[in-house]
mmCIF file of C-alpha atoms (C1' of nucleotides) in Angstrom:
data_model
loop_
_atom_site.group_PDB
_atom_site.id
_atom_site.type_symbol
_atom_site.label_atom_id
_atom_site.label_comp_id
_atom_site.label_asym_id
_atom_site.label_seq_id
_atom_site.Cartn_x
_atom_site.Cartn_y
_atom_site.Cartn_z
ATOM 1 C CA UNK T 1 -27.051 -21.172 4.867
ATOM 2 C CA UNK T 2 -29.320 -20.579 2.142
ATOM 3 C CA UNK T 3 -29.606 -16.974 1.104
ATOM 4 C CA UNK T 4 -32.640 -17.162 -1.138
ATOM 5 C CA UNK T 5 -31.980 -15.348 -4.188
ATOM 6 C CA UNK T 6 -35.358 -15.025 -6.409
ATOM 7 C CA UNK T 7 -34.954 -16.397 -9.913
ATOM 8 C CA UNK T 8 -33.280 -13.823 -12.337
ATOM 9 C CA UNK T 9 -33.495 -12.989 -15.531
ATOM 10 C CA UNK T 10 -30.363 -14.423 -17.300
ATOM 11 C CA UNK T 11 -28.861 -10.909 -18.491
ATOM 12 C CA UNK T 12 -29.509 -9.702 -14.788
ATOM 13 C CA UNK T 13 -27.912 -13.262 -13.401
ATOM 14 C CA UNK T 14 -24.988 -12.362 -15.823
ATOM 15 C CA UNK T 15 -24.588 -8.970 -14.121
ATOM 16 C CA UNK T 16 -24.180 -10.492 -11.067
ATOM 17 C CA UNK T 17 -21.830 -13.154 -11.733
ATOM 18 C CA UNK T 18 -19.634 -10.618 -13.550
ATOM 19 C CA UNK T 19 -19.388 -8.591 -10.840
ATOM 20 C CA UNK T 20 -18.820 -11.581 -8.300
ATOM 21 C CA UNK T 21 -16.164 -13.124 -11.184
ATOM 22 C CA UNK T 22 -14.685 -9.351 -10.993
ATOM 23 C CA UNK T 23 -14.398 -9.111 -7.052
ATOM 24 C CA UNK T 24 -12.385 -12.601 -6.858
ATOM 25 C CA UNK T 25 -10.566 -11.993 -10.212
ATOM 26 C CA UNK T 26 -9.421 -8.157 -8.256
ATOM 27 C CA UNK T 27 -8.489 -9.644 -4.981
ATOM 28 C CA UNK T 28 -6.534 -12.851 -6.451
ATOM 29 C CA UNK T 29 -4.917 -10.125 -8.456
ATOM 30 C CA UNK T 30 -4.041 -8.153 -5.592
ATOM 31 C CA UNK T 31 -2.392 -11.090 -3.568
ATOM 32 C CA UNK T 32 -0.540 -11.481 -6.467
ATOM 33 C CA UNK T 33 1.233 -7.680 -6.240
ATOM 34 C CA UNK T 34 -0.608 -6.749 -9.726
ATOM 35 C CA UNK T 35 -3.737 -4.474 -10.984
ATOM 36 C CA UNK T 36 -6.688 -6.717 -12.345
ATOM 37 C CA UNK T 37 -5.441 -4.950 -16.009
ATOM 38 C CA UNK T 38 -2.164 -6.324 -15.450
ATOM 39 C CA UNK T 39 -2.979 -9.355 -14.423
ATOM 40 C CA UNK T 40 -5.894 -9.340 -17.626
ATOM 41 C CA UNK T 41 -2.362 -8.528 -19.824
ATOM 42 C CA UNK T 42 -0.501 -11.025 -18.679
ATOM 43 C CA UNK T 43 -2.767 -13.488 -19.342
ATOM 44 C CA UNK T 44 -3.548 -11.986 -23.037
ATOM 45 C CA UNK T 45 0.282 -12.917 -23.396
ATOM 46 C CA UNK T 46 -0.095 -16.416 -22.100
ATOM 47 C CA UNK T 47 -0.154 -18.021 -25.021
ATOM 48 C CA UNK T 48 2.262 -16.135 -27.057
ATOM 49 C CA UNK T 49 3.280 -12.114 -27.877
ATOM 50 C CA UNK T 50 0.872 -10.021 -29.348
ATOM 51 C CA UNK T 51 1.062 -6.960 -31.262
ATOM 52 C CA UNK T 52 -0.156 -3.755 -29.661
ATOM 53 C CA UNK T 53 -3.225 -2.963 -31.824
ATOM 54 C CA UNK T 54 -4.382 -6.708 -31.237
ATOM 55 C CA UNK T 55 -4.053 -5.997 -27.619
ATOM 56 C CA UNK T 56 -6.396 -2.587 -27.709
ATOM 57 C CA UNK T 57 -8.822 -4.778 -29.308
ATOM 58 C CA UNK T 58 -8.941 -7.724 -27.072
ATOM 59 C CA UNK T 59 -8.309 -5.538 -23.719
ATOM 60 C CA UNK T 60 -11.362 -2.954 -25.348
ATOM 61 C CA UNK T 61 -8.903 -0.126 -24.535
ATOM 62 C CA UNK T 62 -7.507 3.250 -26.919
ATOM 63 C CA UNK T 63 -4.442 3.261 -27.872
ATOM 64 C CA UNK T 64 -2.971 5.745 -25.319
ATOM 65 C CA UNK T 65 -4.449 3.617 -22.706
ATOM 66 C CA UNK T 66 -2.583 0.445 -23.488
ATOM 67 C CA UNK T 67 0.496 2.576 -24.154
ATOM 68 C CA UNK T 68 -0.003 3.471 -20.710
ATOM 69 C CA UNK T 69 -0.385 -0.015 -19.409
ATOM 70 C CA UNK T 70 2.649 -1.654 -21.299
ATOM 71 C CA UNK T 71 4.814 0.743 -19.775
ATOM 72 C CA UNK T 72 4.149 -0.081 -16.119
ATOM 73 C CA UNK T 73 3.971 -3.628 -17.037
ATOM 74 C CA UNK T 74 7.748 -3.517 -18.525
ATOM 75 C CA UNK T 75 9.005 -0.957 -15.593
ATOM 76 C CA UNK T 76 8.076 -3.805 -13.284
ATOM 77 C CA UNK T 77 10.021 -6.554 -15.826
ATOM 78 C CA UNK T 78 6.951 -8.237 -16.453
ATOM 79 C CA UNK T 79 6.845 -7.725 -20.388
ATOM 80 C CA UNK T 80 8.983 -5.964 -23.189
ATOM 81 C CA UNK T 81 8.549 -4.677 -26.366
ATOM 82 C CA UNK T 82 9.941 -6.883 -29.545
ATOM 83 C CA UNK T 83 10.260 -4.901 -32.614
ATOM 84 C CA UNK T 84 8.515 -6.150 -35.643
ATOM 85 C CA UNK T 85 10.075 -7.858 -38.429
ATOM 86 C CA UNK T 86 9.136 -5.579 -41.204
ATOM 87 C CA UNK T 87 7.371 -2.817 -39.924
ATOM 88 C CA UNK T 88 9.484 -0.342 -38.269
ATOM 89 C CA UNK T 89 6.229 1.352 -36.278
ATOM 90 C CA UNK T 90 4.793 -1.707 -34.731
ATOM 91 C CA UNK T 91 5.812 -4.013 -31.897
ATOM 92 C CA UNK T 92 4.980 -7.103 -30.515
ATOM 93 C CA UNK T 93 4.265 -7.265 -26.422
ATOM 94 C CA UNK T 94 6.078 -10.042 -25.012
ATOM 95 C CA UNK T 95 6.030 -11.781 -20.945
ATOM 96 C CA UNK T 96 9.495 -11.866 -19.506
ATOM 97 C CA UNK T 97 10.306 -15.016 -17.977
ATOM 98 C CA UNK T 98 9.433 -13.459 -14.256
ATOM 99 C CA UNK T 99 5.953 -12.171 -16.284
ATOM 100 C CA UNK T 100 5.023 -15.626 -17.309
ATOM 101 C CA UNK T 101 5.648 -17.155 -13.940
ATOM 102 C CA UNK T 102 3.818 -14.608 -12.636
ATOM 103 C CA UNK T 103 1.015 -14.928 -15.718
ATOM 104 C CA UNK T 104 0.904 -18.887 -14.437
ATOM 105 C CA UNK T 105 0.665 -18.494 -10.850
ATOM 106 C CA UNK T 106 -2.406 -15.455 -10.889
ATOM 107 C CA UNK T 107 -3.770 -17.516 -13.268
ATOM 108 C CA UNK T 108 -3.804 -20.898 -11.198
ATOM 109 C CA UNK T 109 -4.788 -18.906 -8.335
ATOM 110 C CA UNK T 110 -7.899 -17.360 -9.510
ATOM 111 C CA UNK T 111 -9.150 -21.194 -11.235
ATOM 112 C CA UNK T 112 -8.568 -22.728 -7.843
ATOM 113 C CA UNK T 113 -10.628 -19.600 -6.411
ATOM 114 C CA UNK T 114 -12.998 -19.831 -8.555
ATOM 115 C CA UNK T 115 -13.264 -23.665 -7.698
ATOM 116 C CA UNK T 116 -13.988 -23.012 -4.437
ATOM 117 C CA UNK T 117 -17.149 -21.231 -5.113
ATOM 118 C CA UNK T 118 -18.663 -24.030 -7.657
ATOM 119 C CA UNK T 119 -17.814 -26.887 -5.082
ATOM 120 C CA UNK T 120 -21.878 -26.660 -4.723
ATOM 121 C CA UNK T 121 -22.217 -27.585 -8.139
ATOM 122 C CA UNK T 122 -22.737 -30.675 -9.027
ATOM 123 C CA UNK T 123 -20.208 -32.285 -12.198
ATOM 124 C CA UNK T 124 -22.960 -32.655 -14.381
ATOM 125 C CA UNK T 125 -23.854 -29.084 -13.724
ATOM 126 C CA UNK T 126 -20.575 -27.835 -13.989
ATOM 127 C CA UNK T 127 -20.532 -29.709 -17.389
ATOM 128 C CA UNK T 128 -24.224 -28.163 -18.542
ATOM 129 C CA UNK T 129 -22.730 -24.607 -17.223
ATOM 130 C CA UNK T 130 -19.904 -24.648 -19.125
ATOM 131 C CA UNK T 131 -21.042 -26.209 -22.673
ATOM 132 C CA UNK T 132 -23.786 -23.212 -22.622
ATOM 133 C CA UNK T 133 -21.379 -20.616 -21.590
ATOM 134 C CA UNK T 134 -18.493 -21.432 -24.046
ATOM 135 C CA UNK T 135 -21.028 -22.314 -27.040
ATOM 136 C CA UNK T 136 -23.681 -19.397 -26.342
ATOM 137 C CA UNK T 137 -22.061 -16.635 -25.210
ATOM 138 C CA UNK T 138 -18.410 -16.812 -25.498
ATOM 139 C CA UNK T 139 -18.699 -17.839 -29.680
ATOM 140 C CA UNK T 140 -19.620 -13.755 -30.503
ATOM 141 C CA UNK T 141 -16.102 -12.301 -30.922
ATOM 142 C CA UNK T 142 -15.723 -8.926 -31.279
ATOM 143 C CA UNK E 1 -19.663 -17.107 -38.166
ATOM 144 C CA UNK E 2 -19.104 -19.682 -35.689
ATOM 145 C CA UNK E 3 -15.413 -18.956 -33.985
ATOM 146 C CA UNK E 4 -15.163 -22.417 -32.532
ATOM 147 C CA UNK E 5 -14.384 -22.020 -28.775
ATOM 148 C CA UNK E 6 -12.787 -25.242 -27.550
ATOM 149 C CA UNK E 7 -14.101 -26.007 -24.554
ATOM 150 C CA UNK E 8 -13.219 -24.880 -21.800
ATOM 151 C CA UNK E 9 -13.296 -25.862 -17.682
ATOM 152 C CA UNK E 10 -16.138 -24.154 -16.328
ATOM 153 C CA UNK E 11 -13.561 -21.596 -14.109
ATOM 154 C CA UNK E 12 -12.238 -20.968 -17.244
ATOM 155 C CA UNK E 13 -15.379 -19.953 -18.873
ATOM 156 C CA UNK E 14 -16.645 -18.107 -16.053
ATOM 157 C CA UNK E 15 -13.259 -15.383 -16.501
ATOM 158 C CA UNK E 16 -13.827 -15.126 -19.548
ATOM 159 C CA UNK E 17 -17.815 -14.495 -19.874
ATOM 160 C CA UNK E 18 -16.967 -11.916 -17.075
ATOM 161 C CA UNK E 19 -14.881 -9.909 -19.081
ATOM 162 C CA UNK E 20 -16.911 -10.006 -21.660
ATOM 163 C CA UNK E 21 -20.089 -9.125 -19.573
ATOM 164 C CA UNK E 22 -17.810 -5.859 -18.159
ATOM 165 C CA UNK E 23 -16.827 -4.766 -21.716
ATOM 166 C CA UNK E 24 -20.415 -4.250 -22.608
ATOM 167 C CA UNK E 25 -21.006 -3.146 -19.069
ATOM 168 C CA UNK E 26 -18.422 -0.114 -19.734
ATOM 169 C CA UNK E 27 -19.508 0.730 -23.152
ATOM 170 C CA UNK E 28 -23.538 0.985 -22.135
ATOM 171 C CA UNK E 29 -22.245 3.059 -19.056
ATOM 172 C CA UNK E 30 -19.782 5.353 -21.081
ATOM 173 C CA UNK E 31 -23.298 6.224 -23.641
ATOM 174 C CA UNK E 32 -25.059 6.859 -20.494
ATOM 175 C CA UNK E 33 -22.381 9.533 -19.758
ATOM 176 C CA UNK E 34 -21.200 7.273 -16.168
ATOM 177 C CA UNK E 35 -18.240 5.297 -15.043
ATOM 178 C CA UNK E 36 -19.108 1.653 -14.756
ATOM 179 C CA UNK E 37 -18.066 2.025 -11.140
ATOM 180 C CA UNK E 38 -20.939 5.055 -11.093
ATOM 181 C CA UNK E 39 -23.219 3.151 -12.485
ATOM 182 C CA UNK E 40 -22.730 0.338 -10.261
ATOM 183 C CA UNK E 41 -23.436 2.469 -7.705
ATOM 184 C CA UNK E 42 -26.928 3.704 -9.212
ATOM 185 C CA UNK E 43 -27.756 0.237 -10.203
ATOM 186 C CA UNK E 44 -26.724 -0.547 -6.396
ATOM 187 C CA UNK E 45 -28.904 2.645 -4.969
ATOM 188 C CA UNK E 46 -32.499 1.784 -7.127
ATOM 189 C CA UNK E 47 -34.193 -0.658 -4.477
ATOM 190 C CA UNK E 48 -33.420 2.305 -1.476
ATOM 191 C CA UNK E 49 -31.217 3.897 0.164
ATOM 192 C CA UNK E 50 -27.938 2.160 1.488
ATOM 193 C CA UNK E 51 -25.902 3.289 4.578
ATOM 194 C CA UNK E 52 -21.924 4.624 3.526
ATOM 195 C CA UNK E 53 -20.450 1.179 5.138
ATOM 196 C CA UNK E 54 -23.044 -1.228 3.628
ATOM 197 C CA UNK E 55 -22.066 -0.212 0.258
ATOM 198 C CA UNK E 56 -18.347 -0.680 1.350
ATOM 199 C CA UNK E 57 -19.146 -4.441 1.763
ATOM 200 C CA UNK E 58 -21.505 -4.164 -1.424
ATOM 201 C CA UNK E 59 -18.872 -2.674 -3.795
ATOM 202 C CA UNK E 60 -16.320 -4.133 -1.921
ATOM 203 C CA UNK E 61 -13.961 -0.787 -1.797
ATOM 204 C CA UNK E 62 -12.070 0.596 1.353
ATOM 205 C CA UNK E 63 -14.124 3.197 3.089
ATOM 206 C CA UNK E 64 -12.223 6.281 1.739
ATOM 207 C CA UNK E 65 -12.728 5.174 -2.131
ATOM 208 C CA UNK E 66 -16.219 5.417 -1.645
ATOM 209 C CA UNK E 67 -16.052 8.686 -0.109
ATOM 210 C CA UNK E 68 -14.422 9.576 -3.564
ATOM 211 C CA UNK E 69 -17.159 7.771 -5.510
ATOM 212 C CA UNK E 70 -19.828 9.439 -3.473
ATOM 213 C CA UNK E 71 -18.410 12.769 -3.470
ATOM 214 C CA UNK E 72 -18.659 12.781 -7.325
ATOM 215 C CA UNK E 73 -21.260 11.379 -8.047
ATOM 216 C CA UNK E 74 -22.911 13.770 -5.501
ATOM 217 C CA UNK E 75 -21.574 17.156 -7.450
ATOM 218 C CA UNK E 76 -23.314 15.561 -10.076
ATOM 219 C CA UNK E 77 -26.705 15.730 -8.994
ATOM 220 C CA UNK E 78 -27.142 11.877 -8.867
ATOM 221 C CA UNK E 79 -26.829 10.756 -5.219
ATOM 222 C CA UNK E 80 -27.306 12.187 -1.582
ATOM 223 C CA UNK E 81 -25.927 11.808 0.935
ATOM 224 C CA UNK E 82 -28.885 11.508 3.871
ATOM 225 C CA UNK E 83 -27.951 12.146 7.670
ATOM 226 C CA UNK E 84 -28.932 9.058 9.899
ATOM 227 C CA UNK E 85 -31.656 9.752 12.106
ATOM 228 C CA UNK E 86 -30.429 8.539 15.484
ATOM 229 C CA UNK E 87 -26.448 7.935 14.403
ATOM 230 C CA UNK E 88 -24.792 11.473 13.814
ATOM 231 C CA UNK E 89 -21.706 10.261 12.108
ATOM 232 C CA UNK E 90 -23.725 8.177 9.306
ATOM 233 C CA UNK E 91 -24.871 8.630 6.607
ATOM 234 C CA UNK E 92 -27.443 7.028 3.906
ATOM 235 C CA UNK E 93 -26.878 7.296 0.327
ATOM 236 C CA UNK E 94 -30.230 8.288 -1.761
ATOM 237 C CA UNK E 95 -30.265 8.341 -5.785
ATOM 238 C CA UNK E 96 -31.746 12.005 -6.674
ATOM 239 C CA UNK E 97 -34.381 11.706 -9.340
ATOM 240 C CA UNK E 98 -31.848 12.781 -11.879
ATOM 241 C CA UNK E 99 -29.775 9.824 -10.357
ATOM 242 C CA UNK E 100 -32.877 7.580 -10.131
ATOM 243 C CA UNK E 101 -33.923 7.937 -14.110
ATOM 244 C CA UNK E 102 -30.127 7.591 -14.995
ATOM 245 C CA UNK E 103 -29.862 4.339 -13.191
ATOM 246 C CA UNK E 104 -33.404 2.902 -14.976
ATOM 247 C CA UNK E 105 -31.959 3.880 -18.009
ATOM 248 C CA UNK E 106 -28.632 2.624 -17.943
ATOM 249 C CA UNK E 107 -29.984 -0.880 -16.201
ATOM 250 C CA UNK E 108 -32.240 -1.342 -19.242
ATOM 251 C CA UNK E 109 -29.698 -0.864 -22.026
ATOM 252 C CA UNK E 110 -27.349 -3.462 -20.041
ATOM 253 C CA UNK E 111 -29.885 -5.987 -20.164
ATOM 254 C CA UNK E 112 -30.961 -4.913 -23.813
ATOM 255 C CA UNK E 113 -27.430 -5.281 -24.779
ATOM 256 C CA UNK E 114 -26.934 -8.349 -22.941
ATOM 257 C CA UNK E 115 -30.253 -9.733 -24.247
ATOM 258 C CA UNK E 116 -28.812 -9.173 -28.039
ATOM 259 C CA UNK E 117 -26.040 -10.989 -27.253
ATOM 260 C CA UNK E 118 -28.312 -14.257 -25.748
ATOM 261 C CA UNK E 119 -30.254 -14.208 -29.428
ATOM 262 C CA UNK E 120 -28.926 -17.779 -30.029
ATOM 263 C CA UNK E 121 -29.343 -19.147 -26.293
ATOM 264 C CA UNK E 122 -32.707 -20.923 -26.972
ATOM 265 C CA UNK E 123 -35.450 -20.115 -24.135
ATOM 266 C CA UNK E 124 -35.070 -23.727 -22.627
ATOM 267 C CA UNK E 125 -31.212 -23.124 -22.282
ATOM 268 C CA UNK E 126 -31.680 -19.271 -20.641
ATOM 269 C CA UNK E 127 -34.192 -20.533 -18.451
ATOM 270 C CA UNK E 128 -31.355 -23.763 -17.536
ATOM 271 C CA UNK E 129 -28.933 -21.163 -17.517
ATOM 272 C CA UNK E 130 -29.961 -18.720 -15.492
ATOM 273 C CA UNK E 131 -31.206 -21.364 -12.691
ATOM 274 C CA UNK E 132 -27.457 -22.465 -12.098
ATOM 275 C CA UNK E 133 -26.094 -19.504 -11.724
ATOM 276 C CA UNK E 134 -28.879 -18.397 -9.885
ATOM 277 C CA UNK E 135 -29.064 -20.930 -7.579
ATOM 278 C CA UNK E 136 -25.065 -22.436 -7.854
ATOM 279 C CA UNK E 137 -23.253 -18.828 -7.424
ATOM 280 C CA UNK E 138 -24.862 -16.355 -6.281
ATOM 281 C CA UNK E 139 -26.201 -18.313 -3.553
ATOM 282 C CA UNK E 140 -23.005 -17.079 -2.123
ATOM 283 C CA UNK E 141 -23.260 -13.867 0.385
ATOM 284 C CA UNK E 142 -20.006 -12.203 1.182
ATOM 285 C "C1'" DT Q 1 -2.325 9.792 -46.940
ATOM 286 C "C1'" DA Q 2 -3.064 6.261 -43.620
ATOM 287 C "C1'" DT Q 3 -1.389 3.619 -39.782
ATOM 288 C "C1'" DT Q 4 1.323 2.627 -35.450
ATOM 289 C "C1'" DG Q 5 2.373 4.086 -31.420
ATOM 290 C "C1'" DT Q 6 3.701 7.909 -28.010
ATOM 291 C "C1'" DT Q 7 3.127 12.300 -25.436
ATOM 292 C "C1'" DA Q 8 0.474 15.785 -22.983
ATOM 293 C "C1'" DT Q 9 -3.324 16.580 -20.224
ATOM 294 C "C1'" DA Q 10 -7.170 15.973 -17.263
ATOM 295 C "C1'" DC Q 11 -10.152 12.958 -14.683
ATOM 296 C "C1'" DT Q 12 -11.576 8.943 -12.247
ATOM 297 C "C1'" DC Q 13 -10.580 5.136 -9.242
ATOM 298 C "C1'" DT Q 14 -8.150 3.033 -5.544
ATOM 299 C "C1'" DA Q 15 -5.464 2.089 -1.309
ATOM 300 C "C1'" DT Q 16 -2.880 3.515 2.994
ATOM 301 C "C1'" DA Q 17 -2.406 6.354 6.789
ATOM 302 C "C1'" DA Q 18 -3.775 9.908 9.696
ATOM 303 C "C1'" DC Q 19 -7.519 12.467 11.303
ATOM 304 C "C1'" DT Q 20 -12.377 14.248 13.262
ATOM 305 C "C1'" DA Q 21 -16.569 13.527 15.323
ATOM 306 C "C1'" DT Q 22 -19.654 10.630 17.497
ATOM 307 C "C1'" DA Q 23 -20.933 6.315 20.045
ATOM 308 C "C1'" DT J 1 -12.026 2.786 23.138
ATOM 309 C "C1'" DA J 2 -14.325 1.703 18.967
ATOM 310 C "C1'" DT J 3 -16.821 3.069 14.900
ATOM 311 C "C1'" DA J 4 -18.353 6.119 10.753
ATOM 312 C "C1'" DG J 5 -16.659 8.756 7.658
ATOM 313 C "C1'" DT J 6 -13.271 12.316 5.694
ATOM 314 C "C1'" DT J 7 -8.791 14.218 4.245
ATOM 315 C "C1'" DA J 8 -4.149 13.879 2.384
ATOM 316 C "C1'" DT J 9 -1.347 11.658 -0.658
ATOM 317 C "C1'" DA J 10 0.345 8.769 -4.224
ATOM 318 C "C1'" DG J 11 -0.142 5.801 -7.957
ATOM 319 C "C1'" DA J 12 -2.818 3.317 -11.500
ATOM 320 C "C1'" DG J 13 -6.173 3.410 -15.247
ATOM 321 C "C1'" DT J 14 -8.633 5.795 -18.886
ATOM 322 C "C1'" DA J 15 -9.942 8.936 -22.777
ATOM 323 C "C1'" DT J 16 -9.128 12.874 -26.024
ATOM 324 C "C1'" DA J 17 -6.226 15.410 -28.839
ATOM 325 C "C1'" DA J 18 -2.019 16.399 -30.923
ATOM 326 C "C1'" DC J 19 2.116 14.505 -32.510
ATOM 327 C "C1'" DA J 20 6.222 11.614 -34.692
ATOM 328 C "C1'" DA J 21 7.753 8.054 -37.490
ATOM 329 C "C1'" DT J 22 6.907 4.760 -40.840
ATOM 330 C "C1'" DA J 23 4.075 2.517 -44.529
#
DNA sequence: TATTGTTATACTCTATAACTATA
DNA sequence: TATAGTTATAGAGTATAACAATA
């Protein structure tokens, strides 16, 4: 079941995939009782809590926005809000312990999705795929 | 400037290349004046016309959120909405040529955009690169 | 004065459920 | 009855502008 798809031009191919990456990312998301921006925060806070103006930057979002965001996120007990140490005006964004389970399990969920749609591609490919991704693309923060 | 990305399983990589993808996706949509899910729809619309519950399946939205999308980006001038000749309840969706030049436009600032950010991907590797996804991912229908 | 974050406001986007018109 | 699409409603996401508190 071979649909064909001509040869693309890699920023056209990248359109695609994004949107494809999207769709799953939306729908795992969805199983998972959360918006694909919660879910996105959740996994920002994965690794650790993060202050809010970090979070604007790696999210791409105004201030309001996030503000916005947070608060839905810690109505639901899925994050809080930890005063900073020194600075009286900031705050760091922190999961709860339901938020990180949650964090883990959307995040397992949309890998083994994901999985599911490379199980065409060969491990050497994977391998090529994922050295040019992470070393090309990904390496241009912002 | 090289941020050092460990890396990372190809899953992995593919989340976060997406996200990356849809920030620059937004911000080339938002300087063309459209929502990113408006332009999708243009960018969707430029090979023809597509029947109301095609692009359901296309954008993957419920039927009523695409009456919403339609509906403005109708009473903007870009789309119509184009009775079906034999089927009186259907419709096809048309880009106007307002809608038609915004789409061409905003599709080649993407891939300009996108195109900046594949300086350092060396011609052998974009051509690689563009075959697996190609021919790994998006072999996919859905 | 500059920065951090919130509030107020107005849209857009989205889903669910109920509906109309046509097949 | 089934399908194509709309309407009603409610909530989430977003930006802009104005604001408060702190640095």
């Amino acid at each position: 079941m071979t649909t064909t798809v001509e040869q693309l031009p890699l920023a056209e191919a990248l359109v695609r995939l994004s949107h494809r990456v999207q769709q799953v990312f939306a729908e795992v998301s969805r199983r998972h009782d959360l918006t694909p921006q919660q879910a996105q925060l959740l996994c920002r806070l994965a690794a650790g809590p993060v202050g809010m103006s970090d979070l604007t930057r790696w999210l791409a979002l105004e201030k309001s926005s996030l503000t916005g965001l947070v608060d839905r996120a810690q109505r639901r007990g899925l994050v809080v809000r930890i005063p900073h140490e020194t600075d009286r005006r900031a705050f760091q964004i922190a999961l709860t312990d339901a938020g990180a389970a949650r964090a883990e399990a959307t995040h397992r969920a949309v890998i083994a999705q994901l999985d599911a749609l490379l199980t065409t591609v060969s491990p050497a490919h994977r391998e090529q795929l994922s050295t040019l991704i992470t070393d090309s693309i990904l390496d241009t923060p912002r």
